[in-house]
CSV table of C-alpha atoms and ligand atoms in Angstrom, one decimal:
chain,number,residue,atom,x,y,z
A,1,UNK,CA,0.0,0.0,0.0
A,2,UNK,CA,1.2,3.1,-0.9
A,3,UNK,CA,1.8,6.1,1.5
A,4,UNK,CA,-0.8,8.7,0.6
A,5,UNK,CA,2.0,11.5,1.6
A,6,UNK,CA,4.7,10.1,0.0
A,7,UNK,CA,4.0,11.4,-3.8
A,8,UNK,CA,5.9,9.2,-6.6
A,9,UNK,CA,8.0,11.4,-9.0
A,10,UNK,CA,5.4,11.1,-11.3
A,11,UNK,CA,2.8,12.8,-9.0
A,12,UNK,CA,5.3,15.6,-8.5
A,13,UNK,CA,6.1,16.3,-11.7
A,14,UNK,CA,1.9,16.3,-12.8
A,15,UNK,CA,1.9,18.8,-9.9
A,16,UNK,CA,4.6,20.8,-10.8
A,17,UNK,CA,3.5,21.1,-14.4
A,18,UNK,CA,-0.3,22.2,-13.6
A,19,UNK,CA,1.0,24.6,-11.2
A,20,UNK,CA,3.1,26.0,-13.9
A,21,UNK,CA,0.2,26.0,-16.3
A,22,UNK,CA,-2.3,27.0,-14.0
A,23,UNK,CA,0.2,30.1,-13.3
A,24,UNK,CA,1.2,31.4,-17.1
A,25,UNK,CA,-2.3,30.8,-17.7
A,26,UNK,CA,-3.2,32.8,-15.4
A,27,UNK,CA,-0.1,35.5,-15.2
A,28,UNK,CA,0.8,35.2,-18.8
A,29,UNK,CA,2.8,36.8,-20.5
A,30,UNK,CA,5.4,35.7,-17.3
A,31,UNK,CA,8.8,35.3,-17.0
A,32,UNK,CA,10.5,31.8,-15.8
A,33,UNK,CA,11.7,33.6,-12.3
A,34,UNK,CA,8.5,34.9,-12.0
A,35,UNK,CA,6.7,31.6,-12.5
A,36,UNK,CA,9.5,30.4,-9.9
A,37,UNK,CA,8.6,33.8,-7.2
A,38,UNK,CA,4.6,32.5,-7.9
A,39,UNK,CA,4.7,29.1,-7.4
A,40,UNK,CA,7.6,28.2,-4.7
A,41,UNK,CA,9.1,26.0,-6.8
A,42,UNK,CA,12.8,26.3,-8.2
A,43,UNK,CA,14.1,28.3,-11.3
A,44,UNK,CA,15.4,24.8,-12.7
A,45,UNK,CA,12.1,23.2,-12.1
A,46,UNK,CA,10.1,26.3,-13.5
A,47,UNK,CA,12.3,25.8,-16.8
A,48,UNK,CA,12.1,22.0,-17.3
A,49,UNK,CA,8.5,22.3,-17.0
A,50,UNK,CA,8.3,25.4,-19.4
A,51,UNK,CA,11.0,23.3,-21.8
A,52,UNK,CA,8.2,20.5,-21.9
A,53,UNK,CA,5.0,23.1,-22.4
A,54,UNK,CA,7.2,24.9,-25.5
A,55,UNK,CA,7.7,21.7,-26.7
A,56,UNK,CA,4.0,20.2,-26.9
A,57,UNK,CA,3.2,24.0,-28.1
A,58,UNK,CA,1.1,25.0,-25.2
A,59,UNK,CA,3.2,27.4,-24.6
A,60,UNK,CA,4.9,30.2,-26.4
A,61,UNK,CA,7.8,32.7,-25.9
A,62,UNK,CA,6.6,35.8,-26.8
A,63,UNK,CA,9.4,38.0,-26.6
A,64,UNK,CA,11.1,40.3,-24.1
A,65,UNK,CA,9.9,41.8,-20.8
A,66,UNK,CA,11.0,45.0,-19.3
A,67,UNK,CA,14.8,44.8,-17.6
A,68,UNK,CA,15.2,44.9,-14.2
A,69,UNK,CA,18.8,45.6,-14.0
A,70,UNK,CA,20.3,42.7,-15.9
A,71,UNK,CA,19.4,41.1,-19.2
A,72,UNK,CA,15.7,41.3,-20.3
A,73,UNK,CA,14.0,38.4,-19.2
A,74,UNK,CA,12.1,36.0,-21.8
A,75,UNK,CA,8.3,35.9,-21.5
A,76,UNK,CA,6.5,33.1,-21.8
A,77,UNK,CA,2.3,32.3,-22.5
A,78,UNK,CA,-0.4,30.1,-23.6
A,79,UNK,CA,-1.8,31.1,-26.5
A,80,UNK,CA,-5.6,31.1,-26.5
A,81,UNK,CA,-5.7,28.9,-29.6
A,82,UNK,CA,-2.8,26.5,-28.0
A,83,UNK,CA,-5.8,23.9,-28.2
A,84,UNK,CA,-8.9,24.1,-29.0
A,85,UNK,CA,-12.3,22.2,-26.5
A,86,UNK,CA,-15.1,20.3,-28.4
A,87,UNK,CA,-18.2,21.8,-26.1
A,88,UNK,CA,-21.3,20.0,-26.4
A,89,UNK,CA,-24.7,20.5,-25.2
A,90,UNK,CA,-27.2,17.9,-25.8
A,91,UNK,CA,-30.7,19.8,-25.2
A,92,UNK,CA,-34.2,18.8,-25.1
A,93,UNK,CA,-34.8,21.3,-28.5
A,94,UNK,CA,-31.4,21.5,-29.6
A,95,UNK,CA,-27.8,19.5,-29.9
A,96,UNK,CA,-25.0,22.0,-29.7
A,97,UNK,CA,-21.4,21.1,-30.3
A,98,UNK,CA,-19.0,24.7,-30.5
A,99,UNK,CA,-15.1,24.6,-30.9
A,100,UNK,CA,-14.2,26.8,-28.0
A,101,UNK,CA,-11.0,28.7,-27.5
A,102,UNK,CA,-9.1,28.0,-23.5
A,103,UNK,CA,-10.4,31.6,-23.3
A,104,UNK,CA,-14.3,30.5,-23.3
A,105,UNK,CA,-14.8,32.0,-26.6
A,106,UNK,CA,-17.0,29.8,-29.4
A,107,UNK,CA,-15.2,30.2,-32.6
A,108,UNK,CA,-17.5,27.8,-34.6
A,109,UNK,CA,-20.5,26.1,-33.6
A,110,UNK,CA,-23.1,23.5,-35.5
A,111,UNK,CA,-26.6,22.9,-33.9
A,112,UNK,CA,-29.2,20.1,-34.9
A,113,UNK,CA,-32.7,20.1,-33.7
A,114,UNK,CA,-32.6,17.6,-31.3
A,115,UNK,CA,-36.7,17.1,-30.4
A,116,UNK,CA,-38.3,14.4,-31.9
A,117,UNK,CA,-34.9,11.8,-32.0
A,118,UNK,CA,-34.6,8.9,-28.9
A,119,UNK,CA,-32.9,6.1,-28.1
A,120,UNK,CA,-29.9,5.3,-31.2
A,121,UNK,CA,-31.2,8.1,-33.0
A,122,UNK,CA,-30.2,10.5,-30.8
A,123,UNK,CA,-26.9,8.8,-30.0
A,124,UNK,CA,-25.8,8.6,-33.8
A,125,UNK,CA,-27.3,12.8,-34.4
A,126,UNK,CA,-24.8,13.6,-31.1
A,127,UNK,CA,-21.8,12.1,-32.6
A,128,UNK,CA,-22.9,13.6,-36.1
A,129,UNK,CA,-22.7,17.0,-34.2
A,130,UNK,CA,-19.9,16.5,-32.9
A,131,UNK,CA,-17.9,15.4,-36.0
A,132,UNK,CA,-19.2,18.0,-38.1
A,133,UNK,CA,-17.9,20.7,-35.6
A,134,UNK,CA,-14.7,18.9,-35.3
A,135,UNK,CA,-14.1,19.1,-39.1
A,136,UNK,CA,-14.3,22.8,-38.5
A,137,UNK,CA,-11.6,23.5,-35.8
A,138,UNK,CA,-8.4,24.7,-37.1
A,139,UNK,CA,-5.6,23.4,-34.4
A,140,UNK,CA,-5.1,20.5,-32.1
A,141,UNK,CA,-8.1,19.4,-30.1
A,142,UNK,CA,-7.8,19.0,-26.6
A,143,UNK,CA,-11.1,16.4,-26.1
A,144,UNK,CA,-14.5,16.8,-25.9
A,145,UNK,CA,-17.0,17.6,-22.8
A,146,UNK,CA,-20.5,16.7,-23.2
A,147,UNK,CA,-23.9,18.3,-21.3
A,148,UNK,CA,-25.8,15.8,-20.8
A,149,UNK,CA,-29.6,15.5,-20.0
A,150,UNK,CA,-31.0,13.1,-16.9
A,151,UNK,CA,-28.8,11.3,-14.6
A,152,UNK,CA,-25.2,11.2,-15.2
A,153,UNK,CA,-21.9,8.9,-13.6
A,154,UNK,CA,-19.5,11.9,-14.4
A,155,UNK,CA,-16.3,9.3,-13.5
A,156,UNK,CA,-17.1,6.8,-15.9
A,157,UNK,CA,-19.1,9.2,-18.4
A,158,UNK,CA,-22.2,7.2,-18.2
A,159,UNK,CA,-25.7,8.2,-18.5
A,160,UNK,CA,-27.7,6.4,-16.2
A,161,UNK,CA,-30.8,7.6,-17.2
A,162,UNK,CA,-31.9,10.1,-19.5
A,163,UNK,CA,-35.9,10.2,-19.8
A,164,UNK,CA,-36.3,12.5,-22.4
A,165,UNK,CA,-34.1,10.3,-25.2
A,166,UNK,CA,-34.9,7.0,-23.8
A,167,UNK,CA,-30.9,6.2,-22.6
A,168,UNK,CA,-30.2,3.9,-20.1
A,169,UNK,CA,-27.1,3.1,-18.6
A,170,UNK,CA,-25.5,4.5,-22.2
A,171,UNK,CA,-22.0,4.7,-21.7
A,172,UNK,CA,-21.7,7.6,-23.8
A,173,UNK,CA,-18.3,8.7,-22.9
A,174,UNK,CA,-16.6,5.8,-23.8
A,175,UNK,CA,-18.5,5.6,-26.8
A,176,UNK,CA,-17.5,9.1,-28.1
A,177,UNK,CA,-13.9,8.6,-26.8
A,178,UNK,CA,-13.6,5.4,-29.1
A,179,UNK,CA,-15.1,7.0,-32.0
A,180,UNK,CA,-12.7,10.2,-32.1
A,181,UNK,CA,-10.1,8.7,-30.1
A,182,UNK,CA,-9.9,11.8,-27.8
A,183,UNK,CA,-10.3,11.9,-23.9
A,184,UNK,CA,-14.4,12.7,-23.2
A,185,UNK,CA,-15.7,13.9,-20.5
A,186,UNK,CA,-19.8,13.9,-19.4
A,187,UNK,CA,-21.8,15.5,-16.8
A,188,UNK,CA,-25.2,16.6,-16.5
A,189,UNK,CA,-26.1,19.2,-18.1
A,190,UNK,CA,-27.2,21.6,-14.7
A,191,UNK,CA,-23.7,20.7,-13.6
A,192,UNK,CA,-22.2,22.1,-16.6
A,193,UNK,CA,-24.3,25.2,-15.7
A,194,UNK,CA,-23.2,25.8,-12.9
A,195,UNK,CA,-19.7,24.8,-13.6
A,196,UNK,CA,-19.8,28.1,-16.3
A,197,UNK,CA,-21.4,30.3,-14.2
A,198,UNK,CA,-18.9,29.8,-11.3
A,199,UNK,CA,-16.0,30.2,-13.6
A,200,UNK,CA,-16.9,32.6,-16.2
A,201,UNK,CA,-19.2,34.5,-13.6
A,202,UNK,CA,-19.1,38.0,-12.6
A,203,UNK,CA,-17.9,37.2,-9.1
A,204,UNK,CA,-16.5,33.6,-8.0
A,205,UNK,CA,-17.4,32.7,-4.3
A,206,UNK,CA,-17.5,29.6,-3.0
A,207,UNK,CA,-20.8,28.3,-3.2
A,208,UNK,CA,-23.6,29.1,-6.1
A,209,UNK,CA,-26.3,27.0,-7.0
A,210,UNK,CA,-27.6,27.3,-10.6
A,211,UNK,CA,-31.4,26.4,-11.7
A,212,UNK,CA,-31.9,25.9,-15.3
A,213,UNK,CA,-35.8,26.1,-15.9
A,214,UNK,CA,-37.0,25.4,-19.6
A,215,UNK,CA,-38.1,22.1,-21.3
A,216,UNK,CA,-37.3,20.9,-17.8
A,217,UNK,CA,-36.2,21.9,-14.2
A,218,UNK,CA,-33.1,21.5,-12.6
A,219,UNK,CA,-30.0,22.3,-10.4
A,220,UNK,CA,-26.5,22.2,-10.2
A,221,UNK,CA,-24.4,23.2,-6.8
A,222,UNK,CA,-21.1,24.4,-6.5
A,223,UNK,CA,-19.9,23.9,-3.1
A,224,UNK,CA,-16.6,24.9,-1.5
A,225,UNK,CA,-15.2,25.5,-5.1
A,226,UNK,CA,-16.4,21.7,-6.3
A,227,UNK,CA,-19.3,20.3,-8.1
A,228,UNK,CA,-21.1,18.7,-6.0
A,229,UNK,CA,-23.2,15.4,-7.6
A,230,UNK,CA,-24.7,14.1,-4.1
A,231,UNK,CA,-24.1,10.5,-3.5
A,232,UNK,CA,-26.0,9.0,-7.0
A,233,UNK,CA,-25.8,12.4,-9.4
A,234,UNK,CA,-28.6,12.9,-8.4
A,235,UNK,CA,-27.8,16.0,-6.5
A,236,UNK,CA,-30.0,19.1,-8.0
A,237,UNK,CA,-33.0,16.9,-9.3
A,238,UNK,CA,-35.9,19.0,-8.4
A,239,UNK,CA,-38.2,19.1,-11.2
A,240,UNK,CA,-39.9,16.0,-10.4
A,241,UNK,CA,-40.5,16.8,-6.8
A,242,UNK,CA,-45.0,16.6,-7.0
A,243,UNK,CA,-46.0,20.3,-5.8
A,244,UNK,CA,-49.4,19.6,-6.6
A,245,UNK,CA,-50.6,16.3,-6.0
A,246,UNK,CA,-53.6,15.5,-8.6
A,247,UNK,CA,-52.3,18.5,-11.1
A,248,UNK,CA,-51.3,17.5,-14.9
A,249,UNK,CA,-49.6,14.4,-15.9
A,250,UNK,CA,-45.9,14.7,-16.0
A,251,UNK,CA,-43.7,12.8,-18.7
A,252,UNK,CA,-42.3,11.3,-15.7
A,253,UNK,CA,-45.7,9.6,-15.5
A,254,UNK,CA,-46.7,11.1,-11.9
A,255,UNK,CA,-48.3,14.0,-11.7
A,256,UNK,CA,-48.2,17.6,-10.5
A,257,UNK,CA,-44.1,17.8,-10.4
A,258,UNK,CA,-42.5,21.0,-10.4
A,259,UNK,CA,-42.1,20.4,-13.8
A,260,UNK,CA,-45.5,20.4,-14.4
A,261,UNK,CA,-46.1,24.1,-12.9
A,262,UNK,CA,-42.9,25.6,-14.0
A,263,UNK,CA,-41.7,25.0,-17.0
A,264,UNK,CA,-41.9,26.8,-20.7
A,265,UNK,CA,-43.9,23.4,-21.9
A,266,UNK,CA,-46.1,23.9,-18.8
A,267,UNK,CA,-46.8,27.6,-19.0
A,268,UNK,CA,-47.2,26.5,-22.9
A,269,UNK,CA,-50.2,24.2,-22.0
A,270,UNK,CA,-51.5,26.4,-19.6
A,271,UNK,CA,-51.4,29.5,-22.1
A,272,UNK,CA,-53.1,27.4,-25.0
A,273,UNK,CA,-55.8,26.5,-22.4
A,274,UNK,CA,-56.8,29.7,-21.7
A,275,UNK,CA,-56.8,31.2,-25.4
A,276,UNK,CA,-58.1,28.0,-26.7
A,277,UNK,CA,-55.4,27.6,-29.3
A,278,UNK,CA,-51.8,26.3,-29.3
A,279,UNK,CA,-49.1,28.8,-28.6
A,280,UNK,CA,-45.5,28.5,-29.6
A,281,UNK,CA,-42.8,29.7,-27.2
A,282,UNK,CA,-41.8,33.0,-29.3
A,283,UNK,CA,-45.3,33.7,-28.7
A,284,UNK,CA,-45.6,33.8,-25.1
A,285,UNK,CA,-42.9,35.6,-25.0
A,286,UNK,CA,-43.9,38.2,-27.4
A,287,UNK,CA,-47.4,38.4,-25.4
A,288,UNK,CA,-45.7,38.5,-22.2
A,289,UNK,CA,-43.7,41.6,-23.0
A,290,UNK,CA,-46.2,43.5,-24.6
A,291,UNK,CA,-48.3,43.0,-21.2
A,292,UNK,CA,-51.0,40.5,-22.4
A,293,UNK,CA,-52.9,40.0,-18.9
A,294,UNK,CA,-52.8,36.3,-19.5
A,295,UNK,CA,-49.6,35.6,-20.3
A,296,UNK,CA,-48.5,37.7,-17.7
A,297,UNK,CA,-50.2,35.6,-15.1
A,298,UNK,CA,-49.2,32.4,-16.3
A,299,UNK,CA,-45.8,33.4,-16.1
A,300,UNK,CA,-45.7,35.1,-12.9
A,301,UNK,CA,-47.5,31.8,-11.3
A,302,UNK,CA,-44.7,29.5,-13.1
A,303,UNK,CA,-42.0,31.7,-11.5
A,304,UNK,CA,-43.9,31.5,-7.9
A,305,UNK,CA,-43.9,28.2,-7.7
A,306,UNK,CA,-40.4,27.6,-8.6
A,307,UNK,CA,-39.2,29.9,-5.7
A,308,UNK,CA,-41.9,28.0,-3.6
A,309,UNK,CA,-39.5,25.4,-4.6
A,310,UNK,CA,-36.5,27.2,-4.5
A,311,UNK,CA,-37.3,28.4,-0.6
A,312,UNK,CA,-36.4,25.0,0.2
A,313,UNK,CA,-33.0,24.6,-0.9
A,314,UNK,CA,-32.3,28.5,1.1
A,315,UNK,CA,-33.2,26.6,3.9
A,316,UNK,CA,-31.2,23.3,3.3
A,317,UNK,CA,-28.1,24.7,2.0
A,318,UNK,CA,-28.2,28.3,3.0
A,319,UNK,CA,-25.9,29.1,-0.4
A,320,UNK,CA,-26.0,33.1,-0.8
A,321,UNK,CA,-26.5,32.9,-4.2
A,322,UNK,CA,-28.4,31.3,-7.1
A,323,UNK,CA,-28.2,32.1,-10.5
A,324,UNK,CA,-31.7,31.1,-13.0
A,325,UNK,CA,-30.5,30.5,-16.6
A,326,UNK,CA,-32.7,27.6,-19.3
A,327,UNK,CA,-35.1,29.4,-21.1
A,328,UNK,CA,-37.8,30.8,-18.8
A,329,UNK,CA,-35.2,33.1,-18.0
A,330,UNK,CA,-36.0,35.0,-20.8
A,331,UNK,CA,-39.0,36.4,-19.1
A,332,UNK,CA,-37.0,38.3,-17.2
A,333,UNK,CA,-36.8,40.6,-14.3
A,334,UNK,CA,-40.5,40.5,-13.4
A,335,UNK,CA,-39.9,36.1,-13.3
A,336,UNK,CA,-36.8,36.6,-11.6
A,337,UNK,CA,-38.9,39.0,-8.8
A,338,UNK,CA,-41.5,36.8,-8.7
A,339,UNK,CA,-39.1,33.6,-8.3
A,340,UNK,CA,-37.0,35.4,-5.3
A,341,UNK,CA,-40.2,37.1,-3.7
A,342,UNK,CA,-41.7,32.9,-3.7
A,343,UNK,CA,-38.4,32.0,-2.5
A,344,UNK,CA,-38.3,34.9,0.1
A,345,UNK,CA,-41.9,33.8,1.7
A,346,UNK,CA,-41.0,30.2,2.3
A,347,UNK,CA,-37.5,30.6,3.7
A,348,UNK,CA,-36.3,31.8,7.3
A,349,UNK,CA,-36.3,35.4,7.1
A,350,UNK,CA,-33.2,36.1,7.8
A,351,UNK,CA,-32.0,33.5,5.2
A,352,UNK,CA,-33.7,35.1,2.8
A,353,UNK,CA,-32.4,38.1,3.5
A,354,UNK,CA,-28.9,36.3,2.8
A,355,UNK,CA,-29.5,35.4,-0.1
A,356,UNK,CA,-29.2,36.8,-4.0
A,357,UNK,CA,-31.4,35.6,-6.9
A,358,UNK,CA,-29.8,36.5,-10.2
A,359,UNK,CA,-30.4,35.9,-14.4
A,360,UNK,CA,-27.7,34.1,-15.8
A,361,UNK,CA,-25.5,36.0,-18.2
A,362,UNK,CA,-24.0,33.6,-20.2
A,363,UNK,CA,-25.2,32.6,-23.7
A,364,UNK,CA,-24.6,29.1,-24.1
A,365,UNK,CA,-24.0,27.8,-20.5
A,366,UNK,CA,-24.1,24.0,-21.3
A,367,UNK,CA,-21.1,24.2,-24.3
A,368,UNK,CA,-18.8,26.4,-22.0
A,369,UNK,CA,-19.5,24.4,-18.5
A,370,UNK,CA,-18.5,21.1,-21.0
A,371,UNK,CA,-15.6,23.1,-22.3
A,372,UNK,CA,-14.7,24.5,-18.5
A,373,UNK,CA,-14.7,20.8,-17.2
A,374,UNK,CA,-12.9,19.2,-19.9
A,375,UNK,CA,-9.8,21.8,-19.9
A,376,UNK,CA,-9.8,21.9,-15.7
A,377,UNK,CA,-10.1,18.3,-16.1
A,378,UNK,CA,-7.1,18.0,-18.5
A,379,UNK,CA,-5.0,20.5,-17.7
A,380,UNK,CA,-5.8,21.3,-14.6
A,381,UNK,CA,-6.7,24.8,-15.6
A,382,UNK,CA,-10.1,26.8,-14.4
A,383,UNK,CA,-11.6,29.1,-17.4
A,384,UNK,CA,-11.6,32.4,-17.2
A,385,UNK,CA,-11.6,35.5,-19.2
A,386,UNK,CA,-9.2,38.2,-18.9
A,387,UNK,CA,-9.6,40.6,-16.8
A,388,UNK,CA,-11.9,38.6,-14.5
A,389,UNK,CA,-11.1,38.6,-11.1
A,390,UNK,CA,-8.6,35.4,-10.9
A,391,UNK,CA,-8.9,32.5,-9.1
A,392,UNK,CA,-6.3,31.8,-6.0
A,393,UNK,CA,-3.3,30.1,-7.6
A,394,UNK,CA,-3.6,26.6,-6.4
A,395,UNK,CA,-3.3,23.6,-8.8
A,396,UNK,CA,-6.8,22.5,-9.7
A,397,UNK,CA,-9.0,25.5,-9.1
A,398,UNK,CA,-12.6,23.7,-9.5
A,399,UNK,CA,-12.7,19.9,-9.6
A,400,UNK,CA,-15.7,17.7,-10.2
A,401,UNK,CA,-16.2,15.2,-7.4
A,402,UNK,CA,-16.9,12.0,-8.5
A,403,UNK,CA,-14.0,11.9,-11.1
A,404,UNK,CA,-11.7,9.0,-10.9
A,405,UNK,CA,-7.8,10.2,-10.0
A,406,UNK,CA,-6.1,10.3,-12.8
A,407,UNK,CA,-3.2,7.9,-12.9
A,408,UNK,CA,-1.5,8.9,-16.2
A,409,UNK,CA,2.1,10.5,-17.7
A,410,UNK,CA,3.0,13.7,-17.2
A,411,UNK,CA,1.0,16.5,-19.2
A,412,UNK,CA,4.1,17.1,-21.4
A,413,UNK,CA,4.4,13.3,-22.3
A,414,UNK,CA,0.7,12.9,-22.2
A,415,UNK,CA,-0.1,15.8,-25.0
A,416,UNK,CA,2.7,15.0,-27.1
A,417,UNK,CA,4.5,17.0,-30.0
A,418,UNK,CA,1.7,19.4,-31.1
A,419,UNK,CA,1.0,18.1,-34.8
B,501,ZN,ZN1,-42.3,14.4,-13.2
């Protein structure tokens, strides 16, 4: 049995290169001694490492910095387009798959409706995505990291159960991964969420919990700087919690889930009730912000009851701040208000008091919280823009519990010669 404390050479040099990574990435453009002052390791160290990231190309010397007295030291950084991330979101309307920059930005992107395809279909239109936006990116790809829907093993990229297109126990990673022979990497698709909010957010605390409200209803929690999965993934599954006992029929085949009262398919059959036609979702939208007394309602009772829901987790988790993104979010402020003010009434007041509800900012959530987990889990690196506030300069800034240790080469040796 190996000592936990006693770290093999291989171990330290993994560590030593992430830290060096994580720092340029961060610092960039740095010099070695400054890489050195950051980290605490030595100036021999700093330079084998940075030797092995020029070599593999994720690196690049980019000249000289200002002299401090003696010669002009070298400075070194990652260039946003060292490699590029394969994002993916498979949606209830929509499959996404973007080629994204280790900035966060989308630099090409192909999206398939995704609605009325299950079981195989669905499997063979996600790899189709996913190939046709691979043909477009224009360097090395790093890997690919899939949002998935339903219940997801994020350590052995399986879906355990995804209602919605009729997977069971798919082990879709694996699947992928053989197909492109690149390293995959699969989590829900509310932990991707949150996963992009808490690193391309405006401000990064240590807790957040993100509700994605559109075909469906869910969470995903960040706590103390990790994802957090609960012990089955199942952490974050609210939508099929029964609110109303006796309401509508859910496609979970219960009725009167949260789903059922809160999302843009149930304020759909609800609006289409009242007017006595079918209403499409631009529609309600369109009605709701010129005012339409109906739609207004509807809406405004879908965002009660998903604070009414939401006043729970205040309560459970006391986490200061939740951000709402899927697409009920585009009603807006006056949902938003009428989420927090639900939310507000059923928590301890002081709790509530505590606590921040917030629209989500971020276009695409799912493709970058993908892209964020596959680059943190392969480099060891956190996204995030320049010019945001950085993250404390530890190795592995956000980490997704649940995700076997990896055991492999050293990142240099690992990546290879860039092609
Ligand atoms: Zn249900």
């Amino acid at each position: 049995v190996e000592h936990p404390a006693k770290a093999t050479n291989r171990e330290t040099r993994e560590h030593n290169e992430r830290l060096v990574l994580a720092t340029v990435y961060d610092s960039g453009p740095v010099s070695r001694a400054d890489v050195a002052r950051l980290t605490g390791l030595t100036r021999t160290t700093v330079s084998d490492v940075v030797e092995g990231l020029l070599a593999s190309s994720l690196c690049e010397e980019i000249g000289h910095g200002p002299s401090t007295g003696g010669k002009a030291p070298i400075l070194v950084e990652i260039p946003s387009e060292a490699r590029l991330l394969v994002g993916v979101d498979l949606g209830d309307q929509v499959f996404t798959a973007a080629i994204v920059n280790l900035r966060g930005a989308i630099l090409q992107r192909v999206d398939a409706p995704s609605e009325s395809t299950n079981g195989e279909g669905a499997l063979r239109l996600a790899i189709d995505v996913m190939e046709r936006a691979l043909s477009l990116a224009g360097a090395p790809v790093l890997g690919v990291g899939i949002g998935a829907p339903g219940l997801v093993d994020a350590s052995a990229g399986t879906v355990i159960q995804a209602v919605t297109r009729d997977w069971r126990m798919l082990p879709l990673g694996p699947i992928v991964a053989d197909h492109f022979g690149l390293p995959v990497y699969v989590a829900n698709d509310c932990q991707a969420a949150v996963l992009a909010e808490h690193v391309f957010g405006a401000t990064r605390g240590p807790n957040l919990i993100t509700v994605k409200a559109g075909q469906g209803i869910g969470a995903g929690l960040v706590i103390n700087g990790e994802t957090f999965p609960g012990d089955g993934y199942g952490a974050g599954e609210i939508g099929h919690t029964i609110v109303d006992p006796g309401g509508r029929m859910c496609r979970c085949a219960r009725r009167g889930c949260l789903e059922t009262v809160a999302s843009m398919p149930a304020i759909l059959v609800e609006l289409s009730d009242r007017l006595g036609h079918p209403i499409s979702q631009e529609e309600a939208l369109r009605q709701f912000r010129l005012g339409e007394p109906d739609a207004h309602e509807v809406v405004l009772e879908a965002g009660r009851q998903l604070g009414a829901a939401l006043g729970g987790l205040v309560g459970a988790l006391h986490v200061r701040r939740f951000v709402l993104a899927g697409t009920m979010a585009a009603f807006g402020e006056p949902w938003l208000e009428a989420v927090a003010a639900a939310a507000a009434d059923r928590a301890l007041g002081a709790l509530a008091a505590d606590t921040t509800f917030e629209l989500g900012r971020i276009d695409d959530v799912v493709v970058l919280g993908a892209s964020a987990l596959l680059m943190t889990r392969e480099l060891g690196l956190s996204l995030h823009p320049f010019g945001s506030p950085r993250p404390p300069r530890t190795p592995v800034a956000v980490a997704v519990a649940g995700a076997a240790a990896a055991s492999t080469p050293g990142l240099a040796a690992r990546l290879g010669a860039a092609p």
